[in-house]
Short mmCIF file of C-alpha atoms and ligand atoms in Angstrom, two decimals:
data_model
loop_
_atom_site.label_atom_id
_atom_site.label_comp_id
_atom_site.label_asym_id
_atom_site.label_seq_id
_atom_site.Cartn_x
_atom_site.Cartn_y
_atom_site.Cartn_z
CA MET R 1 -68.26 -37.70 -54.66
CA ARG R 2 -67.99 -34.81 -52.18
CA ILE R 3 -64.93 -35.01 -49.95
CA VAL R 4 -63.78 -32.80 -47.09
CA ILE R 5 -60.05 -32.90 -46.34
CA ILE R 6 -58.91 -31.75 -42.91
CA GLY R 7 -55.49 -30.12 -43.21
CA ALA R 8 -53.66 -28.29 -46.01
CA GLY R 9 -50.14 -29.52 -45.38
CA LEU R 10 -48.20 -31.76 -47.74
CA LEU R 11 -50.60 -34.65 -47.24
CA GLY R 12 -53.85 -32.69 -47.50
CA VAL R 13 -52.79 -30.74 -50.58
CA SER R 14 -51.43 -33.80 -52.40
CA THR R 15 -54.64 -35.69 -51.70
CA ALA R 16 -56.77 -32.77 -52.86
CA TRP R 17 -54.87 -32.54 -56.14
CA PHE R 18 -55.27 -36.18 -57.07
CA LEU R 19 -58.90 -36.31 -55.93
CA ALA R 20 -59.75 -33.29 -58.05
CA LYS R 21 -57.99 -34.82 -61.05
CA SER R 22 -60.22 -37.88 -60.62
CA GLY R 23 -63.33 -35.72 -60.89
CA ASN R 24 -64.35 -35.41 -57.22
CA GLU R 25 -65.76 -32.36 -55.46
CA VAL R 26 -63.14 -31.42 -52.87
CA VAL R 27 -63.12 -28.98 -49.96
CA VAL R 28 -59.94 -28.52 -47.89
CA ILE R 29 -60.10 -26.83 -44.51
CA ASP R 30 -57.15 -25.46 -42.57
CA ARG R 31 -56.91 -23.27 -39.50
CA ARG R 32 -54.05 -21.32 -41.04
CA SER R 33 -54.30 -18.54 -43.61
CA ALA R 34 -52.55 -20.49 -46.41
CA PRO R 35 -51.29 -24.01 -47.16
CA ALA R 36 -48.28 -25.62 -45.47
CA LEU R 37 -47.76 -23.21 -42.59
CA GLU R 38 -47.17 -25.92 -39.98
CA THR R 39 -44.87 -28.97 -40.26
CA SER R 40 -44.73 -28.76 -44.06
CA PHE R 41 -43.34 -25.22 -43.91
CA ALA R 42 -39.55 -25.48 -43.47
CA ASN R 43 -38.61 -29.14 -43.27
CA GLY R 44 -35.28 -30.58 -44.42
CA GLY R 45 -36.36 -30.45 -48.07
CA MET R 46 -35.20 -33.98 -48.80
CA LEU R 47 -37.09 -36.47 -50.95
CA THR R 48 -35.14 -39.47 -49.86
CA PRO R 49 -36.20 -43.08 -50.40
CA SER R 50 -32.68 -43.73 -49.09
CA GLN R 51 -33.75 -42.53 -45.62
CA ALA R 52 -36.95 -44.57 -45.52
CA ALA R 53 -35.81 -46.56 -42.48
CA PRO R 54 -38.07 -46.00 -39.47
CA TRP R 55 -36.19 -44.28 -36.67
CA ASN R 56 -36.78 -47.26 -34.39
CA THR R 57 -33.85 -49.27 -35.71
CA PRO R 58 -32.77 -52.44 -33.86
CA GLY R 59 -30.86 -51.34 -30.76
CA ILE R 60 -32.52 -47.91 -30.62
CA ALA R 61 -33.21 -48.18 -26.87
CA TRP R 62 -29.48 -48.23 -26.06
CA GLN R 63 -28.78 -45.54 -28.60
CA ILE R 64 -31.39 -43.25 -27.04
CA LEU R 65 -30.01 -43.89 -23.55
CA ARG R 66 -26.49 -43.11 -24.73
CA LEU R 67 -27.54 -39.95 -26.61
CA LEU R 68 -29.74 -38.63 -23.79
CA GLY R 69 -26.69 -38.49 -21.57
CA GLN R 70 -24.85 -36.14 -23.94
CA ASP R 71 -24.85 -32.35 -23.59
CA GLU R 72 -25.52 -31.72 -27.26
CA SER R 73 -27.81 -34.68 -27.82
CA PRO R 74 -29.98 -34.70 -30.96
CA ILE R 75 -32.69 -36.32 -28.84
CA ARG R 76 -34.45 -34.68 -25.92
CA ILE R 77 -37.35 -35.81 -23.78
CA LYS R 78 -39.34 -33.40 -21.64
CA TYR R 79 -39.91 -35.55 -18.60
CA SER R 80 -43.04 -33.62 -17.65
CA ARG R 81 -44.57 -35.08 -20.83
CA LEU R 82 -43.77 -38.71 -20.04
CA ALA R 83 -47.34 -39.51 -19.05
CA GLY R 84 -48.77 -38.98 -22.55
CA LEU R 85 -45.77 -40.71 -24.07
CA ALA R 86 -45.72 -44.05 -22.25
CA GLY R 87 -47.96 -46.16 -24.52
CA TRP R 88 -46.54 -44.80 -27.76
CA GLY R 89 -42.97 -45.01 -26.44
CA THR R 90 -43.31 -48.63 -25.38
CA ALA R 91 -44.71 -49.59 -28.79
CA PHE R 92 -41.95 -47.54 -30.52
CA LEU R 93 -39.35 -49.68 -28.74
CA ARG R 94 -41.25 -52.89 -29.45
CA TYR R 95 -41.28 -52.15 -33.19
CA SER R 96 -37.49 -51.84 -33.20
CA LYS R 97 -37.16 -55.65 -33.23
CA SER R 98 -35.34 -56.77 -36.39
CA GLU R 99 -38.29 -58.50 -38.04
CA HIS R 100 -40.60 -55.46 -37.54
CA PHE R 101 -37.90 -53.06 -38.61
CA ARG R 102 -37.16 -54.90 -41.86
CA ASN R 103 -40.83 -55.16 -42.70
CA ASN R 104 -41.56 -51.50 -41.95
CA PHE R 105 -38.44 -50.30 -43.76
CA GLN R 106 -39.59 -52.14 -46.88
CA LYS R 107 -43.08 -50.66 -46.65
CA ASN R 108 -41.61 -47.16 -46.54
CA ILE R 109 -39.18 -47.81 -49.40
CA ARG R 110 -41.96 -49.05 -51.66
CA LEU R 111 -44.08 -46.01 -50.90
CA ALA R 112 -41.13 -43.60 -51.19
CA ARG R 113 -40.21 -44.85 -54.64
CA TYR R 114 -43.79 -44.70 -55.81
CA SER R 115 -44.11 -41.21 -54.33
CA LEU R 116 -41.03 -39.90 -56.10
CA ASP R 117 -42.55 -41.06 -59.40
CA GLN R 118 -45.70 -39.08 -58.58
CA VAL R 119 -43.68 -35.95 -57.74
CA LYS R 120 -41.87 -36.20 -61.06
CA MET R 121 -45.16 -36.61 -62.88
CA ILE R 122 -46.70 -33.56 -61.16
CA ARG R 123 -43.58 -31.52 -61.95
CA GLN R 124 -43.63 -32.52 -65.59
CA GLN R 125 -47.37 -32.11 -66.09
CA GLN R 126 -47.80 -28.87 -64.15
CA GLY R 127 -44.38 -27.32 -64.68
CA ILE R 128 -44.32 -26.28 -61.04
CA VAL R 129 -41.15 -24.82 -59.57
CA TYR R 130 -40.10 -25.44 -55.97
CA ASP R 131 -36.29 -25.05 -55.88
CA HIS R 132 -36.01 -28.71 -56.70
CA SER R 133 -32.87 -30.63 -57.56
CA HIS R 134 -32.23 -34.26 -58.39
CA GLN R 135 -28.58 -34.76 -57.64
CA GLY R 136 -28.97 -37.41 -54.97
CA THR R 137 -27.98 -37.30 -51.31
CA LEU R 138 -24.57 -37.68 -49.70
CA LYS R 139 -24.34 -39.20 -46.22
CA ILE R 140 -21.03 -38.64 -44.49
CA PHE R 141 -19.39 -40.63 -41.70
CA GLN R 142 -16.58 -39.78 -39.32
CA SER R 143 -15.80 -43.38 -38.39
CA ARG R 144 -15.51 -46.64 -40.32
CA GLU R 145 -17.67 -48.34 -37.74
CA ALA R 146 -20.57 -45.91 -38.29
CA LEU R 147 -20.23 -46.39 -42.04
CA ARG R 148 -20.27 -50.18 -41.67
CA HIS R 149 -23.34 -49.97 -39.43
CA ALA R 150 -25.19 -47.79 -41.97
CA ARG R 151 -24.43 -50.25 -44.77
CA ALA R 152 -25.62 -53.14 -42.65
CA LEU R 153 -28.95 -51.37 -42.08
CA LEU R 154 -29.33 -50.85 -45.83
CA GLU R 155 -28.72 -54.54 -46.44
CA ILE R 156 -31.57 -55.32 -44.04
CA ALA R 157 -33.94 -53.69 -46.55
CA ALA R 158 -33.09 -56.26 -49.25
CA PRO R 159 -34.71 -57.19 -51.59
CA GLU R 160 -36.20 -53.64 -51.69
CA THR R 161 -32.73 -52.37 -52.39
CA ILE R 162 -31.67 -48.79 -52.35
CA ARG R 163 -29.04 -47.85 -54.92
CA TYR R 164 -25.91 -46.37 -53.35
CA GLU R 165 -22.21 -45.86 -53.94
CA LEU R 166 -19.60 -46.32 -51.25
CA LEU R 167 -17.18 -43.36 -51.22
CA ASP R 168 -13.78 -42.87 -49.66
CA GLN R 169 -12.69 -39.52 -48.26
CA GLN R 170 -11.39 -38.25 -51.61
CA ALA R 171 -14.54 -39.24 -53.46
CA VAL R 172 -16.67 -37.43 -50.86
CA ILE R 173 -14.78 -34.19 -51.44
CA ALA R 174 -14.89 -34.64 -55.22
CA LEU R 175 -18.68 -34.85 -54.94
CA GLU R 176 -19.08 -32.02 -52.42
CA PRO R 177 -16.07 -29.66 -52.53
CA ALA R 178 -17.59 -27.42 -49.83
CA LEU R 179 -16.63 -30.16 -47.31
CA GLU R 180 -12.95 -29.86 -48.16
CA PRO R 181 -12.02 -27.90 -44.97
CA VAL R 182 -13.21 -30.88 -42.84
CA SER R 183 -11.94 -33.66 -45.11
CA ASP R 184 -9.50 -34.88 -42.42
CA THR R 185 -12.39 -35.73 -40.11
CA LEU R 186 -14.22 -37.92 -42.65
CA ALA R 187 -13.96 -41.70 -42.92
CA GLY R 188 -16.09 -41.88 -46.06
CA GLY R 189 -19.62 -41.61 -47.31
CA LEU R 190 -22.59 -43.15 -49.03
CA TYR R 191 -24.02 -41.51 -52.10
CA PHE R 192 -27.65 -42.15 -53.01
CA PRO R 193 -28.10 -41.06 -56.64
CA ASP R 194 -31.90 -41.54 -56.83
CA ASP R 195 -32.87 -39.02 -54.13
CA GLU R 196 -34.25 -35.57 -54.84
CA ALA R 197 -34.70 -32.34 -52.91
CA GLY R 198 -36.96 -29.32 -52.98
CA ASP R 199 -38.89 -26.80 -50.91
CA ALA R 200 -42.03 -28.47 -49.55
CA HIS R 201 -43.74 -25.17 -48.76
CA ARG R 202 -43.32 -23.86 -52.31
CA PHE R 203 -44.46 -27.21 -53.69
CA CYS R 204 -47.64 -27.02 -51.58
CA LEU R 205 -48.34 -23.42 -52.62
CA GLU R 206 -47.97 -24.28 -56.29
CA LEU R 207 -49.97 -27.49 -56.03
CA ALA R 208 -52.71 -25.77 -54.03
CA ASN R 209 -52.95 -23.12 -56.77
CA ALA R 210 -53.16 -25.82 -59.42
CA SER R 211 -55.78 -27.63 -57.31
CA SER R 212 -57.87 -24.45 -57.00
CA LEU R 213 -57.80 -24.13 -60.78
CA ALA R 214 -58.91 -27.78 -60.97
CA GLY R 215 -61.93 -26.91 -58.80
CA VAL R 216 -60.81 -27.56 -55.19
CA SER R 217 -62.22 -25.13 -52.57
CA PHE R 218 -59.75 -24.17 -49.85
CA LEU R 219 -61.30 -22.81 -46.66
CA TYR R 220 -58.47 -21.14 -44.74
CA ASP R 221 -58.65 -19.59 -41.27
CA THR R 222 -61.10 -22.39 -40.56
CA THR R 223 -60.55 -24.57 -37.52
CA LEU R 224 -62.22 -27.93 -37.19
CA THR R 225 -63.73 -27.93 -33.72
CA ALA R 226 -65.54 -31.28 -33.73
CA MET R 227 -66.37 -34.26 -35.86
CA VAL R 228 -69.93 -35.38 -35.37
CA ARG R 229 -70.08 -39.15 -35.30
CA GLN R 230 -73.25 -41.12 -35.60
CA GLY R 231 -72.74 -44.85 -35.21
CA ASN R 232 -70.01 -45.87 -37.57
CA ARG R 233 -70.07 -42.74 -39.72
CA ILE R 234 -69.08 -39.11 -39.58
CA GLN R 235 -72.26 -37.13 -40.05
CA SER R 236 -70.68 -33.70 -40.37
CA VAL R 237 -67.76 -31.62 -39.17
CA ARG R 238 -68.09 -28.48 -37.09
CA THR R 239 -65.77 -25.68 -38.04
CA THR R 240 -65.33 -22.03 -37.16
CA SER R 241 -66.79 -21.28 -40.62
CA GLY R 242 -69.90 -23.41 -40.01
CA ASP R 243 -70.85 -27.08 -40.33
CA LEU R 244 -69.76 -29.06 -43.40
CA THR R 245 -71.08 -32.34 -44.72
CA ALA R 246 -69.56 -34.73 -47.22
CA ASP R 247 -69.69 -38.30 -48.46
CA LEU R 248 -66.14 -38.86 -47.20
CA TYR R 249 -63.73 -37.11 -44.87
CA VAL R 250 -59.94 -37.34 -45.13
CA LEU R 251 -57.97 -36.72 -41.95
CA ALA R 252 -54.65 -35.12 -42.88
CA ALA R 253 -54.05 -32.88 -39.87
CA GLY R 254 -50.46 -33.95 -39.17
CA SER R 255 -49.64 -34.35 -35.47
CA TYR R 256 -53.10 -33.04 -34.56
CA SER R 257 -54.79 -35.97 -36.30
CA ARG R 258 -54.35 -37.92 -33.07
CA MET R 259 -56.32 -35.39 -30.99
CA LEU R 260 -59.05 -35.00 -33.58
CA ALA R 261 -59.44 -38.78 -33.89
CA GLN R 262 -59.49 -39.17 -30.13
CA SER R 263 -62.56 -36.94 -29.97
CA ILE R 264 -64.50 -39.61 -31.91
CA ASN R 265 -62.97 -42.50 -29.95
CA LEU R 266 -60.54 -43.50 -32.65
CA ARG R 267 -57.03 -44.16 -31.36
CA LEU R 268 -54.15 -43.23 -33.65
CA PRO R 269 -50.66 -44.24 -32.43
CA ILE R 270 -49.09 -40.89 -33.36
CA TYR R 271 -46.82 -38.72 -31.21
CA PRO R 272 -45.49 -35.27 -32.19
CA VAL R 273 -41.69 -35.39 -32.57
CA LYS R 274 -40.40 -31.85 -32.58
CA GLY R 275 -37.62 -30.84 -34.96
CA TYR R 276 -35.77 -27.67 -35.83
CA SER R 277 -34.52 -26.06 -39.00
CA LEU R 278 -32.54 -23.01 -40.01
CA THR R 279 -32.96 -21.39 -43.41
CA ILE R 280 -29.99 -19.40 -44.59
CA ASP R 281 -30.20 -16.88 -47.37
CA THR R 282 -27.00 -17.45 -49.34
CA VAL R 283 -27.41 -14.63 -51.87
CA ASN R 284 -24.75 -12.45 -50.22
CA THR R 285 -22.80 -15.24 -48.52
CA PRO R 286 -19.16 -15.43 -49.66
CA GLY R 287 -17.42 -18.81 -49.95
CA ARG R 288 -18.05 -22.13 -51.64
CA LEU R 289 -21.71 -23.06 -51.42
CA PRO R 290 -22.75 -26.71 -50.98
CA VAL R 291 -23.92 -28.28 -54.20
CA LEU R 292 -25.89 -31.24 -52.91
CA PRO R 293 -27.85 -32.37 -49.85
CA VAL R 294 -25.62 -33.79 -47.12
CA ILE R 295 -26.59 -35.81 -44.05
CA ASP R 296 -24.04 -35.85 -41.26
CA GLU R 297 -24.43 -39.12 -39.39
CA LEU R 298 -22.45 -37.97 -36.35
CA ARG R 299 -24.14 -34.63 -35.77
CA HIS R 300 -27.59 -35.84 -36.90
CA ILE R 301 -28.13 -32.87 -39.18
CA ALA R 302 -29.05 -32.50 -42.84
CA VAL R 303 -27.96 -29.57 -44.99
CA THR R 304 -29.93 -29.06 -48.21
CA PRO R 305 -29.37 -26.43 -50.90
CA LEU R 306 -32.74 -24.98 -51.98
CA GLY R 307 -32.12 -22.50 -54.76
CA GLN R 308 -30.45 -19.48 -53.15
CA ARG R 309 -31.01 -20.80 -49.66
CA LEU R 310 -29.64 -23.53 -47.46
CA ARG R 311 -31.84 -25.53 -45.14
CA ILE R 312 -30.26 -27.11 -42.05
CA ALA R 313 -32.54 -29.53 -40.22
CA GLY R 314 -32.32 -31.89 -37.30
CA LYS R 315 -33.21 -32.67 -33.66
CA ALA R 316 -35.86 -34.97 -32.26
CA GLU R 317 -37.65 -33.84 -29.13
CA LEU R 318 -40.47 -35.52 -27.31
CA ALA R 319 -42.07 -32.49 -25.74
CA GLY R 320 -45.76 -32.85 -26.50
CA TYR R 321 -47.27 -30.14 -28.67
CA ASP R 322 -44.82 -27.43 -27.64
CA THR R 323 -43.77 -25.45 -30.74
CA THR R 324 -41.73 -22.69 -29.12
CA ILE R 325 -38.27 -22.15 -30.60
CA ASP R 326 -35.64 -22.84 -27.95
CA SER R 327 -32.67 -20.73 -29.02
CA ARG R 328 -30.23 -23.18 -27.37
CA ARG R 329 -31.53 -26.00 -29.58
CA SER R 330 -31.58 -23.97 -32.79
CA GLY R 331 -28.16 -22.60 -31.74
CA LEU R 332 -26.85 -26.18 -31.69
CA LEU R 333 -27.90 -26.63 -35.31
CA LEU R 334 -25.93 -23.53 -36.20
CA LYS R 335 -22.94 -24.69 -34.19
CA PHE R 336 -22.91 -28.05 -36.03
CA PHE R 337 -23.31 -26.29 -39.35
CA ARG R 338 -20.30 -24.10 -38.52
CA GLN R 339 -18.27 -27.20 -37.67
CA LEU R 340 -19.17 -28.85 -40.95
CA TYR R 341 -18.86 -25.86 -43.30
CA PRO R 342 -16.41 -23.55 -41.42
CA GLU R 343 -15.39 -21.61 -44.51
CA LEU R 344 -18.94 -20.83 -45.51
CA ALA R 345 -20.15 -20.19 -41.96
CA SER R 346 -17.45 -17.58 -41.29
CA GLY R 347 -19.13 -15.23 -43.79
CA LEU R 348 -22.67 -15.65 -42.45
CA GLU R 349 -24.66 -12.60 -41.37
CA PRO R 350 -26.91 -13.41 -38.36
CA ASP R 351 -29.94 -11.79 -39.98
CA ALA R 352 -29.64 -14.17 -42.95
CA ILE R 353 -30.63 -17.06 -40.65
CA GLN R 354 -34.26 -17.99 -40.05
CA PRO R 355 -34.99 -20.52 -37.28
CA TRP R 356 -38.12 -22.69 -37.35
CA THR R 357 -39.62 -25.65 -35.54
CA GLY R 358 -42.23 -28.25 -36.51
CA LEU R 359 -43.87 -31.41 -35.15
CA ARG R 360 -43.33 -34.63 -37.09
CA PRO R 361 -46.45 -36.80 -36.82
CA TYR R 362 -44.68 -40.03 -35.84
CA THR R 363 -46.41 -43.42 -35.66
CA CYS R 364 -45.05 -45.95 -33.21
CA ASP R 365 -43.87 -48.25 -36.03
CA GLY R 366 -42.52 -45.49 -38.31
CA VAL R 367 -44.96 -46.25 -41.15
CA PRO R 368 -47.76 -43.81 -42.08
CA LEU R 369 -51.48 -44.42 -41.66
CA ILE R 370 -53.07 -44.44 -45.10
CA GLY R 371 -56.53 -45.66 -46.01
CA SER R 372 -59.78 -46.71 -44.38
CA CYS R 373 -60.42 -47.22 -40.68
CA SER R 374 -63.24 -48.51 -38.51
CA ILE R 375 -65.31 -45.39 -39.25
CA GLU R 376 -66.87 -46.06 -42.65
CA ASN R 377 -66.55 -42.67 -44.28
CA LEU R 378 -63.30 -41.51 -42.66
CA ILE R 379 -60.04 -41.97 -44.56
CA LEU R 380 -56.64 -41.47 -42.91
CA ASN R 381 -53.65 -39.87 -44.58
CA THR R 382 -51.40 -38.99 -41.70
CA GLY R 383 -48.51 -40.08 -39.46
CA HIS R 384 -45.73 -39.67 -42.03
CA GLY R 385 -43.11 -38.81 -39.40
CA HIS R 386 -39.71 -37.81 -40.75
CA LEU R 387 -40.77 -38.76 -44.29
CA GLY R 388 -43.83 -36.62 -45.02
CA TRP R 389 -42.27 -34.81 -47.97
CA THR R 390 -40.82 -38.02 -49.38
CA LEU R 391 -44.12 -39.89 -49.11
CA ALA R 392 -46.75 -37.19 -49.69
CA ALA R 393 -47.46 -37.35 -53.41
CA GLY R 394 -47.63 -41.15 -53.42
CA SER R 395 -49.92 -41.22 -50.38
CA GLY R 396 -52.23 -38.64 -51.97
CA ARG R 397 -52.41 -40.61 -55.20
CA LEU R 398 -53.14 -43.89 -53.43
CA ILE R 399 -56.01 -42.36 -51.45
CA ALA R 400 -57.45 -40.70 -54.55
CA ASP R 401 -57.31 -43.94 -56.54
CA MET R 402 -58.88 -45.89 -53.71
CA ILE R 403 -61.75 -43.41 -53.34
CA SER R 404 -62.29 -43.01 -57.08
CA GLY R 405 -62.48 -46.74 -57.70
CA ASN R 406 -59.19 -46.95 -59.62
CA ARG R 407 -56.77 -49.72 -58.82
CA PRO R 408 -54.16 -48.15 -56.47
CA GLY R 409 -50.53 -48.39 -57.62
CA LEU R 410 -49.60 -50.12 -54.33
CA ASP R 411 -51.46 -52.44 -52.00
CA LEU R 412 -52.76 -50.23 -49.17
CA THR R 413 -53.11 -53.02 -46.60
CA PRO R 414 -49.62 -52.54 -45.06
CA TYR R 415 -50.42 -48.88 -44.31
CA ALA R 416 -53.86 -49.42 -42.75
CA LEU R 417 -54.60 -48.59 -39.12
CA SER R 418 -55.87 -52.17 -38.73
CA ARG R 419 -52.25 -53.40 -38.61
CA PHE R 420 -52.24 -52.43 -34.93
CA GLU R 421 -55.30 -54.53 -34.07
C1 FAD W 501 -37.27 -30.46 -38.71
C2 FAD W 501 -38.01 -31.32 -39.70
C3 FAD W 501 -37.35 -31.76 -40.84
C4 FAD W 501 -38.01 -32.58 -41.74
N1 FAD W 501 -37.37 -32.94 -42.89
C5 FAD W 501 -37.99 -33.75 -43.78
C6 FAD W 501 -37.33 -34.10 -45.00
O1 FAD W 501 -36.21 -33.65 -45.28
N2 FAD W 501 -37.96 -34.97 -45.84
C7 FAD W 501 -39.20 -35.49 -45.56
O2 FAD W 501 -39.70 -36.31 -46.32
N3 FAD W 501 -39.89 -35.09 -44.45
C8 FAD W 501 -39.31 -34.24 -43.56
N4 FAD W 501 -39.96 -33.87 -42.42
C9 FAD W 501 -41.31 -34.41 -42.16
C10 FAD W 501 -42.41 -33.67 -42.92
O3 FAD W 501 -42.19 -32.29 -42.90
C11 FAD W 501 -43.77 -34.00 -42.29
O4 FAD W 501 -43.94 -35.40 -42.25
C12 FAD W 501 -44.91 -33.40 -43.10
O5 FAD W 501 -44.76 -32.01 -43.22
C13 FAD W 501 -46.26 -33.70 -42.47
O6 FAD W 501 -47.24 -33.14 -43.29
P1 FAD W 501 -48.77 -33.18 -42.88
O7 FAD W 501 -49.52 -32.64 -44.03
O8 FAD W 501 -49.10 -34.52 -42.34
O9 FAD W 501 -48.84 -32.21 -41.60
P2 FAD W 501 -48.83 -30.60 -41.54
O10 FAD W 501 -47.91 -30.03 -42.52
O11 FAD W 501 -48.62 -30.25 -40.11
O12 FAD W 501 -50.28 -30.24 -41.99
C14 FAD W 501 -51.40 -30.43 -41.16
C15 FAD W 501 -52.33 -29.27 -41.37
O13 FAD W 501 -53.50 -29.49 -40.58
C16 FAD W 501 -53.94 -28.27 -40.06
N5 FAD W 501 -54.75 -28.51 -38.87
C17 FAD W 501 -54.41 -29.19 -37.76
N6 FAD W 501 -55.41 -29.21 -36.89
C18 FAD W 501 -56.44 -28.55 -37.48
C19 FAD W 501 -57.78 -28.23 -37.08
N7 FAD W 501 -58.29 -28.60 -35.89
N8 FAD W 501 -58.56 -27.52 -37.94
C20 FAD W 501 -58.07 -27.13 -39.15
N9 FAD W 501 -56.82 -27.40 -39.57
C21 FAD W 501 -56.04 -28.10 -38.75
C22 FAD W 501 -52.65 -27.51 -39.77
O14 FAD W 501 -52.86 -26.10 -39.76
C23 FAD W 501 -51.74 -27.95 -40.89
O15 FAD W 501 -51.71 -27.03 -41.97
C24 FAD W 501 -39.35 -33.01 -41.49
C25 FAD W 501 -40.01 -32.54 -40.36
C26 FAD W 501 -39.36 -31.71 -39.47
C27 FAD W 501 -40.11 -31.19 -38.27
#
């Protein structure tokens, strides 16, 4: 079967790899000059089934209101963008009801676990290197109440349990000695031993190379300008490199999937949620380096060691498709990092820090869109929100199995667009 994939981010590349392995003819198009140069470029680097909870937790409306009022809020809304946000935002709040949340959390956990197995398999089979580590994730808390709340949310996911250990202050420092200077501020932590970490961009580069060797054609610097729909099918796609035809088309264009789908009257409930990261080169940085990924519940940041670099990620902004780097917002990430790792931060050279921003393709229920839709030969693999790295390999495998007539490792129904009908 001939398949055109739109987008060479985590989702497009993973799909291409598994489709090629199943003997399909695959063409991937991307407007950029190489894979993973948009949201998959410098994300938090965490492969975390432990963080599979959709962001719309029960009570999120009050939490957003409270956070919006704070100077250094992790959440920001550009009020000039409210018009495009209303429908998605209302649904986002609706899906925070306990029964939806539990259901959606479980869907993500199942997919995250399956996905991690696929990542391990790719790593073992291909021997690809992407600064990966498998030491788990540590989540730290500054108050007992926040810790109790986090545990309660994890219990909601039962029976799809996530393995974790409850840590007191001493145990947190024993696990991550680089936090010792701030030990007095910590109430405890949760350690998730099954999580992994790694550089998504490097993973995509390596997997795209392997896919090319397996026969996939990558058309870079190629923008999709229109999908030509005839009745219930896509007839062809128009690109800046000419028209392309295929038996099937896979839409994996991240936050832009919504716009592209809109042009053929297909509504995808995705909104771009902007985030920031800093990448710090630690080669010449004196001081104790962190040894494992840490999520700070209070500051809403994640700090992940990636080989000889550290990745600091956070922030959630509803600002449409604006991808400019606001130095005040990236400066806040640095400020929080300095608060958390004061010893390490005191030796940092400013030119060792690389700021970045990306748009998380967020569905209104926090679960990705994977599988068929009302257009017969269009397959969706998009809307993975804050979990695109965690869920990519599994999503790619599921799509490839579905298309190739193999029995998918998970039932795809819970991830279908039709759940919104
Ligand atoms: C700050 C931040 C931190 C994050 N941290 C984590 C984390 O720790 N763990 C985790 O699991 N996830 C994380 N994520 C989420 C994850 O990065 C995303 O879910 C994932 O990268 C989305 O991948 P994608 O392939 O769907 O989209 P993208 O990577 O954006 O890929 C889409 C591709 O489509 C192409 N494209 C778009 N429109 C067109 C067009 N018209 N023509 C041709 N090509 C087009 C783009 O060029 C792009 O390459 C984070 C995200 C952010 C922003």
